[in-house]
PDB file of C-alpha atoms and ligand atoms in Angstrom:
ATOM      1  CA  MET A 502     -26.443  -1.014  12.432  1.00  0.00           C
ATOM      2  CA  ALA A 503     -25.985   0.757   8.878  1.00  0.00           C
ATOM      3  CA  GLU A 504     -25.845  -1.832   6.057  1.00  0.00           C
ATOM      4  CA  TYR A 505     -22.325  -2.794   5.314  1.00  0.00           C
ATOM      5  CA  LYS A 506     -21.622  -2.924   1.697  1.00  0.00           C
ATOM      6  CA  LYS A 507     -17.827  -3.661   1.500  1.00  0.00           C
ATOM      7  CA  PRO A 508     -16.551  -7.206   0.799  1.00  0.00           C
ATOM      8  CA  LEU A 509     -16.647  -9.685   3.664  1.00  0.00           C
ATOM      9  CA  PRO A 510     -14.182 -12.312   4.561  1.00  0.00           C
ATOM     10  CA  ALA A 511     -15.097 -15.971   3.573  1.00  0.00           C
ATOM     11  CA  ILE A 512     -15.445 -17.676   6.981  1.00  0.00           C
ATOM     12  CA  SER A 513     -14.589 -21.338   6.750  1.00  0.00           C
ATOM     13  CA  THR A 514     -14.307 -24.255   9.282  1.00  0.00           C
ATOM     14  CA  LEU A 515     -10.536 -23.435   9.033  1.00  0.00           C
ATOM     15  CA  ASN A 516     -10.695 -19.752  10.136  1.00  0.00           C
ATOM     16  CA  GLN A 517     -13.953 -19.784  12.168  1.00  0.00           C
ATOM     17  CA  PRO A 518     -11.975 -19.676  15.510  1.00  0.00           C
ATOM     18  CA  TYR A 519     -10.148 -16.401  14.241  1.00  0.00           C
ATOM     19  CA  TRP A 520     -13.401 -14.676  13.633  1.00  0.00           C
ATOM     20  CA  ASP A 521     -15.206 -16.070  16.588  1.00  0.00           C
ATOM     21  CA  GLY A 522     -12.313 -14.672  18.655  1.00  0.00           C
ATOM     22  CA  LEU A 523     -12.785 -11.099  17.131  1.00  0.00           C
ATOM     23  CA  LYS A 524     -16.432 -11.181  18.109  1.00  0.00           C
ATOM     24  CA  ARG A 525     -15.403 -11.919  21.826  1.00  0.00           C
ATOM     25  CA  ARG A 526     -12.734  -8.987  21.601  1.00  0.00           C
ATOM     26  CA  GLU A 527      -9.880 -11.310  21.359  1.00  0.00           C
ATOM     27  CA  LEU A 528      -7.149 -11.752  18.771  1.00  0.00           C
ATOM     28  CA  THR A 529      -6.404 -15.388  18.406  1.00  0.00           C
ATOM     29  CA  LEU A 530      -4.218 -17.211  16.181  1.00  0.00           C
ATOM     30  CA  GLN A 531      -2.941 -20.775  15.800  1.00  0.00           C
ATOM     31  CA  HIS A 532       0.135 -21.574  18.063  1.00  0.00           C
ATOM     32  CA  CYS A 533       2.067 -24.759  17.327  1.00  0.00           C
ATOM     33  CA  ASN A 534       2.530 -27.129  20.332  1.00  0.00           C
ATOM     34  CA  GLU A 535       5.495 -28.627  18.787  1.00  0.00           C
ATOM     35  CA  CYS A 536       7.731 -25.636  17.683  1.00  0.00           C
ATOM     36  CA  GLY A 537       6.060 -22.788  19.122  1.00  0.00           C
ATOM     37  CA  LYS A 538       5.303 -20.981  15.780  1.00  0.00           C
ATOM     38  CA  ILE A 539       2.326 -18.610  15.742  1.00  0.00           C
ATOM     39  CA  TRP A 540       1.040 -18.102  12.184  1.00  0.00           C
ATOM     40  CA  TYR A 541      -1.463 -16.157   9.989  1.00  0.00           C
ATOM     41  CA  PRO A 542      -3.358 -16.738   7.914  1.00  0.00           C
ATOM     42  CA  PRO A 543      -5.097 -19.834   9.495  1.00  0.00           C
ATOM     43  CA  ALA A 544      -3.726 -22.969   7.918  1.00  0.00           C
ATOM     44  CA  PRO A 545      -4.503 -26.852   8.840  1.00  0.00           C
ATOM     45  CA  PHE A 546      -0.880 -27.331   9.939  1.00  0.00           C
ATOM     46  CA  CYS A 547       2.142 -25.382  11.155  1.00  0.00           C
ATOM     47  CA  PRO A 548       4.046 -23.827   8.094  1.00  0.00           C
ATOM     48  CA  VAL A 549       7.468 -24.524  10.000  1.00  0.00           C
ATOM     49  CA  CYS A 550       7.260 -28.104  11.163  1.00  0.00           C
ATOM     50  CA  TRP A 551       3.962 -29.120   9.527  1.00  0.00           C
ATOM     51  CA  SER A 552       2.533 -30.362  12.771  1.00  0.00           C
ATOM     52  CA  ARG A 553      -1.090 -30.603  13.203  1.00  0.00           C
ATOM     53  CA  ASN A 554      -0.788 -30.276  16.939  1.00  0.00           C
ATOM     54  CA  PHE A 555      -1.732 -26.623  17.372  1.00  0.00           C
ATOM     55  CA  ALA A 556      -4.043 -24.510  19.786  1.00  0.00           C
ATOM     56  CA  TRP A 557      -5.711 -21.268  19.209  1.00  0.00           C
ATOM     57  CA  GLN A 558      -3.935 -18.714  21.481  1.00  0.00           C
ATOM     58  CA  LYS A 559      -5.082 -15.223  22.603  1.00  0.00           C
ATOM     59  CA  LEU A 560      -2.419 -12.621  21.718  1.00  0.00           C
ATOM     60  CA  SER A 561      -1.716  -9.251  23.017  1.00  0.00           C
ATOM     61  CA  GLY A 562      -3.253  -7.175  20.219  1.00  0.00           C
ATOM     62  CA  ARG A 563      -0.134  -4.924  20.134  1.00  0.00           C
ATOM     63  CA  GLY A 564       2.117  -4.652  17.270  1.00  0.00           C
ATOM     64  CA  LYS A 565       3.938  -2.054  15.057  1.00  0.00           C
ATOM     65  CA  VAL A 566       3.403  -0.730  11.480  1.00  0.00           C
ATOM     66  CA  ASN A 567       5.512  -2.644   9.080  1.00  0.00           C
ATOM     67  CA  SER A 568       4.407  -1.110   5.874  1.00  0.00           C
ATOM     68  CA  TRP A 569       1.411   0.750   4.436  1.00  0.00           C
ATOM     69  CA  VAL A 570      -0.214   2.230   1.378  1.00  0.00           C
ATOM     70  CA  VAL A 571      -2.896   4.936   0.833  1.00  0.00           C
ATOM     71  CA  PHE A 572      -5.447   4.247  -1.772  1.00  0.00           C
ATOM     72  CA  HIS A 573      -6.632   7.265  -3.832  1.00  0.00           C
ATOM     73  CA  GLN A 574      -8.712   5.236  -6.158  1.00  0.00           C
ATOM     74  CA  ALA A 575     -11.848   3.186  -5.224  1.00  0.00           C
ATOM     75  CA  TYR A 576     -11.402  -0.196  -6.718  1.00  0.00           C
ATOM     76  CA  PHE A 577     -14.660  -1.017  -5.024  1.00  0.00           C
ATOM     77  CA  SER A 578     -17.527   1.418  -5.343  1.00  0.00           C
ATOM     78  CA  SER A 579     -18.300   0.734  -1.655  1.00  0.00           C
ATOM     79  CA  PHE A 580     -14.922   2.099  -0.706  1.00  0.00           C
ATOM     80  CA  ARG A 581     -15.588   5.528  -2.637  1.00  0.00           C
ATOM     81  CA  ASP A 582     -16.570   7.462   0.422  1.00  0.00           C
ATOM     82  CA  ASN A 583     -13.466   6.363   2.307  1.00  0.00           C
ATOM     83  CA  ILE A 584     -10.770   7.567  -0.216  1.00  0.00           C
ATOM     84  CA  PRO A 585      -8.099   8.322   0.640  1.00  0.00           C
ATOM     85  CA  TYR A 586      -7.844   5.360   2.914  1.00  0.00           C
ATOM     86  CA  ASN A 587      -4.940   3.346   4.316  1.00  0.00           C
ATOM     87  CA  VAL A 588      -4.185  -0.359   4.101  1.00  0.00           C
ATOM     88  CA  ALA A 589      -1.458  -1.408   6.521  1.00  0.00           C
ATOM     89  CA  GLU A 590       0.762  -4.408   7.260  1.00  0.00           C
ATOM     90  CA  VAL A 591       0.749  -4.722  11.159  1.00  0.00           C
ATOM     91  CA  GLU A 592       3.691  -6.952  12.695  1.00  0.00           C
ATOM     92  CA  LEU A 593       2.206  -8.354  15.919  1.00  0.00           C
ATOM     93  CA  GLU A 594       4.397  -8.612  19.039  1.00  0.00           C
ATOM     94  CA  GLU A 595       4.086 -12.365  18.544  1.00  0.00           C
ATOM     95  CA  GLY A 596       5.533 -12.174  15.096  1.00  0.00           C
ATOM     96  CA  PRO A 597       2.627 -12.787  12.502  1.00  0.00           C
ATOM     97  CA  ARG A 598       1.731  -9.838  10.133  1.00  0.00           C
ATOM     98  CA  LEU A 599      -1.900  -8.854   9.522  1.00  0.00           C
ATOM     99  CA  LEU A 600      -3.252  -6.743   6.626  1.00  0.00           C
ATOM    100  CA  THR A 601      -5.518  -4.260   8.209  1.00  0.00           C
ATOM    101  CA  ASN A 602      -6.667  -0.540   8.352  1.00  0.00           C
ATOM    102  CA  LEU A 603      -5.273   2.034  10.768  1.00  0.00           C
ATOM    103  CA  VAL A 604      -7.694   4.125  12.442  1.00  0.00           C
ATOM    104  CA  ALA A 605      -7.741   7.030  14.699  1.00  0.00           C
ATOM    105  CA  VAL A 606      -4.731   8.604  12.756  1.00  0.00           C
ATOM    106  CA  ASP A 607      -4.351  10.759   9.797  1.00  0.00           C
ATOM    107  CA  ASN A 608      -2.859   9.175   6.834  1.00  0.00           C
ATOM    108  CA  ASP A 609      -0.033  11.706   6.726  1.00  0.00           C
ATOM    109  CA  ASP A 610       1.008  10.724  10.287  1.00  0.00           C
ATOM    110  CA  ILE A 611       1.543   7.114   9.734  1.00  0.00           C
ATOM    111  CA  MET A 612       5.177   5.993  10.367  1.00  0.00           C
ATOM    112  CA  ILE A 613       7.069   2.819  10.113  1.00  0.00           C
ATOM    113  CA  ASP A 614       7.503   1.011  13.409  1.00  0.00           C
ATOM    114  CA  MET A 615       4.688   3.007  14.901  1.00  0.00           C
ATOM    115  CA  PRO A 616       3.307   1.192  17.997  1.00  0.00           C
ATOM    116  CA  VAL A 617      -0.327   0.179  17.479  1.00  0.00           C
ATOM    117  CA  GLU A 618      -2.997  -1.739  19.317  1.00  0.00           C
ATOM    118  CA  ILE A 619      -5.982  -3.571  18.123  1.00  0.00           C
ATOM    119  CA  VAL A 620      -9.466  -2.163  17.882  1.00  0.00           C
ATOM    120  CA  PHE A 621     -12.576  -4.313  17.083  1.00  0.00           C
ATOM    121  CA  ASP A 622     -14.909  -3.124  14.285  1.00  0.00           C
ATOM    122  CA  ASP A 623     -18.245  -4.763  14.274  1.00  0.00           C
ATOM    123  CA  VAL A 624     -19.186  -4.381  10.580  1.00  0.00           C
ATOM    124  CA  THR A 625     -22.002  -6.781  10.498  1.00  0.00           C
ATOM    125  CA  ASP A 626     -23.865  -9.009  13.103  1.00  0.00           C
ATOM    126  CA  GLU A 627     -21.637 -11.932  12.073  1.00  0.00           C
ATOM    127  CA  VAL A 628     -18.248 -10.186  11.311  1.00  0.00           C
ATOM    128  CA  THR A 629     -15.923  -8.263  13.415  1.00  0.00           C
ATOM    129  CA  LEU A 630     -12.777  -6.972  11.769  1.00  0.00           C
ATOM    130  CA  ALA A 631      -9.407  -6.411  13.337  1.00  0.00           C
ATOM    131  CA  LYS A 632      -8.129  -2.749  12.924  1.00  0.00           C
ATOM    132  CA  PHE A 633      -5.489  -0.945  14.674  1.00  0.00           C
ATOM    133  CA  ARG A 634      -5.011   2.595  16.216  1.00  0.00           C
ATOM    134  CA  PRO A 635      -1.811   4.181  17.643  1.00  0.00           C
ATOM    135  CA  ALA A 636      -0.991   2.549  20.786  1.00  0.00           C
ATOM    136  CA  ARG A 637      -1.725   4.630  23.998  1.00  0.00           C
ATOM    137  CA  LYS A 638       1.250   5.412  26.089  1.00  0.00           C
ATOM    138  CA  PRO A 639       1.493   3.009  29.009  1.00  0.00           C
TER     139      PRO A 639
HETATM  140 ZN1  LIG B 360       5.474 -26.104  14.386  1.00  0.00          ZN
END
């Protein structure tokens, strides 16, 4: 695997299950056992009812593009070879919104509400990132 020079996430005991899930090819987020809320980013309690009674739940990995930007300037030198690159906010079917990159699509072809599905990008031996591509037609 080529050396990965971009910033990596800070993995903590709180968010470890999220990153472990991505390594297994599963998108998992916390699901409140009291009110049913699913949230992101990981937090020690439900943002709606403050319950600490939650479980990590596997999600569909499907969603839609809520918003995006295209960077034409490399704020990190490790991104220089990627400009122009997109950063998108994907709204998952289950509700939470993730910041991610869209792959397998030209930046000019990205559209609001475009259906997308997760792809798993193993950037290091320890870290797998969740990225999204246009959803395949069922
Ligand atoms: Zn709750």
